[in-house]
Each structure stands twice: as structure tokens, then as C-alpha cells.
XYZ file of C-alpha atoms in Angstrom:
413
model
C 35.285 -3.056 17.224
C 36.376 -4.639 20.273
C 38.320 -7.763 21.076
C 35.836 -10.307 23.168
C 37.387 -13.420 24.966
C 35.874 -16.105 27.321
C 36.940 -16.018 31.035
C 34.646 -17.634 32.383
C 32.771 -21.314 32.155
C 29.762 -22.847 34.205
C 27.768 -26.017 33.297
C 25.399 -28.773 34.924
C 24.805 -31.343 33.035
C 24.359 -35.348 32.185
C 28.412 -35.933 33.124
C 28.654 -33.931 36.169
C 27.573 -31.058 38.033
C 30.912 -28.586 37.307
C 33.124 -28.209 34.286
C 36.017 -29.373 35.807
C 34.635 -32.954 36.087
C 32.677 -32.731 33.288
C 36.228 -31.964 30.900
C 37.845 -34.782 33.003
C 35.080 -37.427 32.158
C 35.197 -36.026 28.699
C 38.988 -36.894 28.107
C 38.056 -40.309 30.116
C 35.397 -40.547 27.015
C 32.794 -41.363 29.522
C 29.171 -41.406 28.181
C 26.417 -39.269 30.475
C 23.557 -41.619 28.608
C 21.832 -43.967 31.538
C 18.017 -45.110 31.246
C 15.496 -42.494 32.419
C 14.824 -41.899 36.520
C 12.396 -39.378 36.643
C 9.366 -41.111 35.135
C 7.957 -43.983 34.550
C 9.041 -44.918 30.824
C 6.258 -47.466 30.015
C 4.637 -47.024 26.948
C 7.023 -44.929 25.662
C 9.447 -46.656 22.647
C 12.326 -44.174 24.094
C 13.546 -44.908 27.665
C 16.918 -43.537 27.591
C 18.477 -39.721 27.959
C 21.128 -37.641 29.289
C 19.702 -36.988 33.085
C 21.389 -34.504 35.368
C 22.147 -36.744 38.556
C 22.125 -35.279 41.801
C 21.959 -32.023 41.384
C 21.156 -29.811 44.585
C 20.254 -26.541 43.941
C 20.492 -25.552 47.622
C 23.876 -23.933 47.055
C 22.488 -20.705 45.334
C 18.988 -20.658 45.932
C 17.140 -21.030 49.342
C 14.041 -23.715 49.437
C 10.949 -20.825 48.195
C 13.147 -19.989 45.077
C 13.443 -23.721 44.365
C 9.661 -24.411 44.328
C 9.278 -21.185 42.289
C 11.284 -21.959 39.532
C 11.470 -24.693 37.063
C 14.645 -26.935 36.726
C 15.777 -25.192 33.617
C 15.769 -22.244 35.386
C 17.530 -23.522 38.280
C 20.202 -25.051 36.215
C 20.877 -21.754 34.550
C 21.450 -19.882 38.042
C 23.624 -23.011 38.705
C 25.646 -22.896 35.846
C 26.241 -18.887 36.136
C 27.160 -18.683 39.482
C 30.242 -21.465 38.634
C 30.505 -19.500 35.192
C 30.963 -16.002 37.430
C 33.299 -17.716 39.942
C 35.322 -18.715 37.836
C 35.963 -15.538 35.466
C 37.461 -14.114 38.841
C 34.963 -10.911 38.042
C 33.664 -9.052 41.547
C 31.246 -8.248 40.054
C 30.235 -5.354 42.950
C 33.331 -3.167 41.739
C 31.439 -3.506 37.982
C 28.920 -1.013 36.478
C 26.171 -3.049 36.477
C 24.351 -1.638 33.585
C 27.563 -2.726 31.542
C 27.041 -6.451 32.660
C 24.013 -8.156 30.793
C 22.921 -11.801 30.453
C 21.383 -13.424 27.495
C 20.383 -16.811 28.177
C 18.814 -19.415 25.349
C 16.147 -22.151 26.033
C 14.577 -24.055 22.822
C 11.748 -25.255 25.033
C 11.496 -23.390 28.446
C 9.739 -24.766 31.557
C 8.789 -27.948 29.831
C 8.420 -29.972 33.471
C 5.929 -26.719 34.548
C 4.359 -26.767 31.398
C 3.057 -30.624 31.656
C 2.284 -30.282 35.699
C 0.083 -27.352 35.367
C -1.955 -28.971 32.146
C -2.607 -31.772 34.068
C -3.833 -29.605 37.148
C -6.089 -27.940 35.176
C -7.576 -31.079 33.473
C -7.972 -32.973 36.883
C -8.649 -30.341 39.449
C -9.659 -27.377 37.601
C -8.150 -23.519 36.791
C -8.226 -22.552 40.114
C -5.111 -25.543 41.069
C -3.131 -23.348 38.185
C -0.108 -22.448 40.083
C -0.070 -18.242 39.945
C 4.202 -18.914 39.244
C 3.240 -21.356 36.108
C 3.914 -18.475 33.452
C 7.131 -17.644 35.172
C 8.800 -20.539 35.640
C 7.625 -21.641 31.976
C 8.137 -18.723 29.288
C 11.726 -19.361 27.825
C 13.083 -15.500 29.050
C 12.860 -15.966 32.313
C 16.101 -18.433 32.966
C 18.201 -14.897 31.522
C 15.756 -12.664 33.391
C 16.401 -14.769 36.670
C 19.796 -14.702 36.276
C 19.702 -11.109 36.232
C 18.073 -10.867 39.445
C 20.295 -12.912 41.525
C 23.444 -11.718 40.517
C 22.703 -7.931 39.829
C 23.203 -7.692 35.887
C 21.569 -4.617 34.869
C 23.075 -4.315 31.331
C 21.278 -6.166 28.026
C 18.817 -8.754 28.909
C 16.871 -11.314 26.465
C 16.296 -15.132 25.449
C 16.699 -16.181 21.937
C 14.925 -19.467 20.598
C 16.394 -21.143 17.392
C 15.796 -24.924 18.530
C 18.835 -26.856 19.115
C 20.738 -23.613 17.545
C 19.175 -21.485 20.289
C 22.480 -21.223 22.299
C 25.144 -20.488 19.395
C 22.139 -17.535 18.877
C 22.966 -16.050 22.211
C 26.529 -16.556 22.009
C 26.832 -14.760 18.696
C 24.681 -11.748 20.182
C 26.341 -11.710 23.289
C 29.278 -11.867 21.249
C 27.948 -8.429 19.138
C 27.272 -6.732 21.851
C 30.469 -6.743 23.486
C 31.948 -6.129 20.015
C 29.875 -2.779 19.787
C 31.210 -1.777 23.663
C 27.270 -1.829 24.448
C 28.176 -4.082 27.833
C 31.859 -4.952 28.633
C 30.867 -8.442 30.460
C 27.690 -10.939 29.204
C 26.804 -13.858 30.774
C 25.517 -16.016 27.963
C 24.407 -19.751 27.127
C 21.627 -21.723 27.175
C 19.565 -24.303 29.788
C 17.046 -27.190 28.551
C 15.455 -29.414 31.204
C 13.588 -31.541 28.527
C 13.621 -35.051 29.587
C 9.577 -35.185 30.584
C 7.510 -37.613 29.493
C 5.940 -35.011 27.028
C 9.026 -34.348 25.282
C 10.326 -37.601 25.048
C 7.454 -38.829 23.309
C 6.808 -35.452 20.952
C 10.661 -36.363 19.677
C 10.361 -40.300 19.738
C 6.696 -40.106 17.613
C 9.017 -37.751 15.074
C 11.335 -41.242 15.057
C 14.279 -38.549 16.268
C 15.314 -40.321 18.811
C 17.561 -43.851 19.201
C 16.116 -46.584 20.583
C 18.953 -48.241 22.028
C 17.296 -48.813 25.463
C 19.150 -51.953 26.110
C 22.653 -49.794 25.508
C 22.247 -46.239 26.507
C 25.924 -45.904 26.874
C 26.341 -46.936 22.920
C 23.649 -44.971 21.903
C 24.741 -41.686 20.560
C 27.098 -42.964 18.253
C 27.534 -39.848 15.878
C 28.979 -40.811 11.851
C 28.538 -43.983 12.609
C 27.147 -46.374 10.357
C 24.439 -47.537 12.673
C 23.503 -44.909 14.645
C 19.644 -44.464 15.457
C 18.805 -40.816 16.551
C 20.122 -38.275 18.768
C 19.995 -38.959 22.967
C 17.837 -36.412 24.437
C 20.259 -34.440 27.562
C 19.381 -31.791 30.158
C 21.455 -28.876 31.662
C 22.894 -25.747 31.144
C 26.281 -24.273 30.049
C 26.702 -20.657 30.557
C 29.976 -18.849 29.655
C 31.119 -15.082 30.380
C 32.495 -13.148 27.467
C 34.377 -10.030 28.562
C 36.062 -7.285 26.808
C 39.525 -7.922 25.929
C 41.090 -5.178 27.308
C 39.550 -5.098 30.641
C 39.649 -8.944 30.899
C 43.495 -8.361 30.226
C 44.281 -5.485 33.258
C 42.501 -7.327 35.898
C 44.497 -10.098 34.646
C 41.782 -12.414 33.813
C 42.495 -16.413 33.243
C 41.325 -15.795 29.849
C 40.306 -19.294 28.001
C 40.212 -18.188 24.567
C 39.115 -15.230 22.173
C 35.787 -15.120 19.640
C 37.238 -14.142 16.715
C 34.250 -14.497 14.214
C 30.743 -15.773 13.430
C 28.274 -17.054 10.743
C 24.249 -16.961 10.692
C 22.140 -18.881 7.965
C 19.223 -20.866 7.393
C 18.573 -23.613 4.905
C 15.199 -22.114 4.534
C 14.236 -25.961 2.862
C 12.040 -28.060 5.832
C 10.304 -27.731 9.322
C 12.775 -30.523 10.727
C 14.918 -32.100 7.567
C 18.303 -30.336 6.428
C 18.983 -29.345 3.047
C 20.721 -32.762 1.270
C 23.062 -29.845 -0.454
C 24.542 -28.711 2.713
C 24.719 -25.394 1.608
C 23.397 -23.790 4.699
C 25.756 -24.749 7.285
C 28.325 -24.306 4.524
C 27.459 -20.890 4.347
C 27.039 -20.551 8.065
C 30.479 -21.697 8.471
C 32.114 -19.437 5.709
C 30.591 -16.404 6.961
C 32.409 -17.215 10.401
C 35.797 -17.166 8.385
C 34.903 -14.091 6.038
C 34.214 -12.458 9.748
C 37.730 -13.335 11.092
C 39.347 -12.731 8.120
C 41.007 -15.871 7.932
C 41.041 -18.978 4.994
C 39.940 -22.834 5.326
C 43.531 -23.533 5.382
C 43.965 -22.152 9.155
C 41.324 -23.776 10.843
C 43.095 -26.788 12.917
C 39.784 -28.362 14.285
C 35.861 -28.606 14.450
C 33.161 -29.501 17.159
C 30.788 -30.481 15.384
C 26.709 -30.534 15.653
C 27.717 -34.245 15.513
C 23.381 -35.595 16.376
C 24.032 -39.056 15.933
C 20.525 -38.594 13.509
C 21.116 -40.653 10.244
C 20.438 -37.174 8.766
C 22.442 -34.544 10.334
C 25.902 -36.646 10.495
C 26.217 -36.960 6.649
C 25.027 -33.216 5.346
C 27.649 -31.397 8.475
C 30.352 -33.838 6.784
C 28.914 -32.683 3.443
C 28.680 -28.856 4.493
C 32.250 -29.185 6.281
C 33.715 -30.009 2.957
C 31.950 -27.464 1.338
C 33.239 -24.493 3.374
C 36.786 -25.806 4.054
C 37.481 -27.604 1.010
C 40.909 -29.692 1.329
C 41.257 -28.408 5.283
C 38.587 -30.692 5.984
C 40.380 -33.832 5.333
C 43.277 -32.746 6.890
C 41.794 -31.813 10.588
C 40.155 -33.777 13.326
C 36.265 -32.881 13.384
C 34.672 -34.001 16.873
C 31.016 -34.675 18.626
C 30.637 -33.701 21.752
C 26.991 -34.915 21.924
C 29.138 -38.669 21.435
C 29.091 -38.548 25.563
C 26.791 -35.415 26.479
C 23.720 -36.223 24.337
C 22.243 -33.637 23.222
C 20.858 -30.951 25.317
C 19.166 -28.950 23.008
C 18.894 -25.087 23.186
C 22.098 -25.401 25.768
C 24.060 -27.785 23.123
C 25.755 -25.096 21.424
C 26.912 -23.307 24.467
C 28.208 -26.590 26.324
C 30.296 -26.975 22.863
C 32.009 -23.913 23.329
C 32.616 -24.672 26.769
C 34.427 -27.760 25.358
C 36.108 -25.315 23.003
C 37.560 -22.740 24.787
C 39.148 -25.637 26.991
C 40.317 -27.671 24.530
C 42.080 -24.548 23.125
C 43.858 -23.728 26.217
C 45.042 -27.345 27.175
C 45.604 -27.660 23.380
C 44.162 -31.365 23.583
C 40.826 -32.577 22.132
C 38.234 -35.528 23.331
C 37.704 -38.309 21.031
C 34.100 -38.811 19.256
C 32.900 -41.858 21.589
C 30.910 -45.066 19.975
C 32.922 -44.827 16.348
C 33.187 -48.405 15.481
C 31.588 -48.441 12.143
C 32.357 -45.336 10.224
C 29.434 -44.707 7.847
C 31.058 -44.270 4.141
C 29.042 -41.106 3.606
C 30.782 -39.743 7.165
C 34.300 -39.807 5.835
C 36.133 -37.194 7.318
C 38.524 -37.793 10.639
C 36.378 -38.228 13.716
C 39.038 -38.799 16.131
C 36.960 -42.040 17.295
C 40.291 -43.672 18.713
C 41.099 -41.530 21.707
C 42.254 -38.123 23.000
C 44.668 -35.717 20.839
C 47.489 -33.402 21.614
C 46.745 -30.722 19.272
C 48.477 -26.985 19.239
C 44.804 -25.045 17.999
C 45.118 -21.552 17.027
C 41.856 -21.615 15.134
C 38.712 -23.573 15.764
C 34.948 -23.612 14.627
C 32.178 -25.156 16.786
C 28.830 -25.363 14.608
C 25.343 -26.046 15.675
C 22.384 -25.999 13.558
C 18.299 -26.620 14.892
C 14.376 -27.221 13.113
C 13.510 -24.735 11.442
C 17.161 -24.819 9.190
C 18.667 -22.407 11.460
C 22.408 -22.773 10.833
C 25.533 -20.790 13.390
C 29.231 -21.545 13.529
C 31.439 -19.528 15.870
C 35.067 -19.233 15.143
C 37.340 -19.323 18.691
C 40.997 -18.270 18.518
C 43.954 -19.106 20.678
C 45.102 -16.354 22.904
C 48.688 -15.766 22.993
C 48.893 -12.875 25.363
C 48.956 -9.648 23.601
């Protein structure tokens, strides 16, 4: 099998508009959580979320392609175009049927989806835009993708909720593994903050209601957090083949060393109190690597900020590293992000494969009450220097679908 790093990292999202910024607001342990712009929030119990703020498309797609597409799908183009400049890749002097894209969404064109409904209950089928089913159906962000930058190699979406992009990682991942593409462009985009949304999670009591406090809102393993923040955007990251990335001599972030695919096969939305899912999930990454509990120095965590979530990942985390787990730092990046859904897992990585190369890790923001039942080390008092050889990121969605990727330090050879 083949060796598969990351060189390359994109993102949009509630902190900024680039990775760069967004890592540097990250270490500032600035939150991304402001009340909602984009509609009128009354009657709704929710009026927070993670917006993207000013975001201009305009930079890689002209005015007609704009109106086409929906924002998710926008974002994703966005994301992979920063994701592509950045690996260094020209990606003319590639085969292009070796380059593929597989791009997650747990909703799809959400913002199309509502518009249309209502055009066709006030104004009839005819005002149906004929572009509704393509900007909405949750392939089209990877198929789009595809299209403007030439990728001719394996296409798809994947759709596991809030697990959807650790899905696509961990196939993108495979396929490079199997020498069936030697460069995938691969994450996930959610533009969910709608009106429709927000209230389908808020009537499910997901979602906090800290409305006068949206910066204190997520507040992941601690004692009185609410609900998970609902976020937009899209990470995208390119995985390339090791030994290609390494003669065109890549800036190569990291290496994907192992993964683990479960489901707690229990509820439609709850997770299994026993933890054994994500436990699994998590062990099967290490089994994959060939490595024990005792040399993994760090985990991002699905980290919700849902009463929930927090205490059966501390739980499962125990579980599957046993006495490692009270030894390392365990993070939430959702603490500032939110959470953006089917593009959570990929914007983790992101946050990953940087914090392994800078060896330094963000603090989990809004920790002022630790809940008893979250007692593991959340880093809640500030940035770490950290020398990380071995880290897992984990991300789990409805449904019980449970993935952890394992990410290893590359040393150069």
C-alpha cells in the first residue's frame, strides 16, 4: 500500500475566509459564533450560528456561475482552489484521470432547497428554477469541483451527517492507498444556517440557546453547556501520494497513517451511553497504523458542546486509550468554529495537520466549569507547545455513524 500525506489545505468558514487566518484566530482562541444576519430570527428560540462573513465568491467564479450554484457549492470551489494553491500541485503537468475529488455535504443546497419550495407554493411549478436540482443534490459540490479545476480521476459525495466529511477523508484516503488516483481533493461544505434548518435542529432541542452570549455558547465539557452552535463553510484538503508529493518537493503537512469506521447501530440521533462505538471507531484507527494507546500524544475531538456527545467521546476516549487518555490533551475545535456539520470533520483535520507541523495545539475555548463526567484534560487554559508524532481527530453524526483518522508527523524520509 502506499504512503498518503496532506499537502494541501483550503477552508471558508465562520473565523475567516483562508486557513492562514483562520489557524491565527484559532491560537488567539477567538470564537466565529455572532447572532444570525441572513434572516430574520423572530420566532425562532435559536438566533445564533457560525456565519461565513464576507465572503466574495468573485475570485473563482464569474457572476452566471454564482447565481447557478448554491453557497455550499460555492464555498467548496472556494475552499479547493486555496486547498490546490497551496499543495504547490500544477495541476496541468498531472494525469488528470489520476486526480479525483470526493467532496461530503450532510445536507446539500439547503438555501435552494427552501427558495424553490416557497416558489412553487406562491407562484406555481413553472417559477421552479430549471438549476434547483443542481445546485441542491449533495454530489454536485465534488462534481463542480471537478469541472472547474479539471479532475478527471474518482468522483463522489458521501453523506454520514456530521460524520459525512471524516467519510470522504477515509475514502479519499483508500484510494490513494490502493494507487487508484495519486492526488484527491477531499472534504466537506455545509451552508446550513437557513431558517429551515435552524428550526428542524432547535425543535430537536440540539441547539444552545445562548442568544444573549453567542461568543460563550459552544462551550464543549463544560458543565453548562446547552447544544451545539450551528456553522457554515467548507474545508477541503489534498492528499497526495507520498512519493510523488516527496520528488516535487511538496510542503507536506503531515501523513494519514490509519483509520477506523463504526456505528453504534443504538438511535436515530442519541449515542450509545456505553461508548463503545466511537471506542471501536477509534481502535480500529490504531489496529490500522499498527501502533498502541500509549503513542498517541493528542486528540481533536467531536467536542458538540451537546450535554450528550461531550460525556460518551470522554467515555469512548477512555475506552480505546485506556491510561493514554489521562495523560494527553484532548481538544474541541467546534469551542470557536461551531459546528459545521458534514464539513466538521474535514476542518478538524485541517486543524490537525497544522497543529502537527507547528507542533502547538489551540486551547478548548469557554471551559470554565468542567462537567465531572468530562474529566479528561481539555486544554481550556490556553495554547500548548506540544512535539506530536501521533494524533487522532474523531467525528461521529445521527444515525451512530462513528470515524477517527489517525495523522502522523512527517520526519522526512
Amino acid at each position: 500500500m502506499k504512503r498518503v500525506v496532506i499537502t494541501g489545505l483550503g477552508t471558508v468558514n465562520p473565523l475567516a475566509n483562508d486557513f492562514k487566518t483562520t489557524w491565527q484566530k484559532l491560537l488567539e482562541g477567538t470564537s466565529g459564533v455572532t447572532a444570525i444576519q441572513k434572516f430574520d430570527t423572530s420566532g425562532l428560540s435559536v438566533k445564533i450560528a457560525g456565519e461565513v462573513k464576507d465572503f466574495d465568491p468573485s475570485s473563482v467564479l464569474d457572476k452566471k456561475d454564482v447565481r447557478r450554484m448554491d453557497p455550499y457549492i460555492q464555498f467548496a470551489i472556494y475552499a479547493a482552489n486555496e486547498a490546490i494553491t497551496d499543495s504547490g500541485i500544477d495541476l496541468s503537468s498531472v494525469d488528470s484521470f489520476m486526480v479525483g475529488s470526493i467532496i461530503s455535504s450532510g445536507i446539500g443546497g439547503n438555501k435552494t432547497w427552501e427558495e424553490q419550495h416557497k416558489n412553487l407554493l406562491n407562484k406555481g411549478p413553472d417559477k421552479v428554477s430549471p438549476f434547483f436540482i443542481p445546485m441542491m443534490i449533495i454530489n454536485m459540490a465534488s462534481g463542480m469541483v471537478a469541472i472547474r479545476f479539471g479532475l478527471k480521476g474518482p468522483n463522489y459525495s458521501v453523506s454520514s451527517a456530521c460524520a459525512s466529511s471524516g467519510h470522504a477523508l477515509v475514502s479519499a484516503y483508500r484510494i490513494v492507498q490502493r494507487g487508484e488516483a495519486e492526488i484527491m481533493v477531499t472534504g466537506g461544505s455545509e451552508s446550513s444556517v437557513t431558517p429551515l434548518s435552524v428550526a428542524g435542529f432547535s425543535i430537536m432541542k440540539a441547539l444552545s440557546t445562548r442568544n444573549d452570549d453567542p461568543q460563550t455558547a459552544s462551550r464543549p465539557f463544560d458543565k453548562e453547556r446547552d447544544g451545539f452552535i450551528m456553522s457554515e463553510g467548507s474545508t477541503l484538503l489534498v492528499l497526495e501520494e507520498y512519493e510523488r508529493a516527496k520528488a516535487r518537493g511538496a510542503n507536506i503537512y503531515c501523513e494519514i497513517v490509519g483509520a477506523g469506521q463504526t456505528d453504534d447501530a443504538f438511535h436515530m440521533t442519541a449515542p450509545d451511553e456505553t461508548g463503545e462505538g466511537p471506542a471501536m471507531a477509534m481502535k480500529f484507527a490504531l489496529k490500522d497504523a499498527g501502533i498502541k494507546p500509549e503513542q498517541i500524544d493528542h486528540v481533536n475531538a467531536h467536542g458538540t458542546s451537546t450535554p450528550y456527545n461531550d460525556k460518551i467521546e470522554t467515555k469512548a476516549i477512555k475506552i480505546a486509550l485506556g491510561k493514554r487518555s489521562q495523560e494527553i490533551p484532548i481538544i474541541s475545535t467546534k469551542s470557536m468554529t461551531g459546528h459545521l456539520l458534514g464539513a466538521a470533520s474535514a476542518m478538524e483535520a485541517a486543524v490537525v495537520a497544522q497543529s502537527i507541523k507547528e507542533g502547538i495545539i489551540h486551547r478548548t475555548l469557554n471551559l470554565t466549569n468542567p462537567d465531572p463526567e468530562c474529566d479528561l484534560d481539555y486544554a481550556p487554559e490556553g495554547n500548548r507547545k506540544i512535539d506530536l508524532n501521533y494524533v487522532l481527530s474523531n467525528s461521529f453524526g445521527f444515525g451512530g455513524h462513528n470515524v477517527s483518522i489517525l495523522f502522523k508527523k512527517y520526519e522526512g524520509k
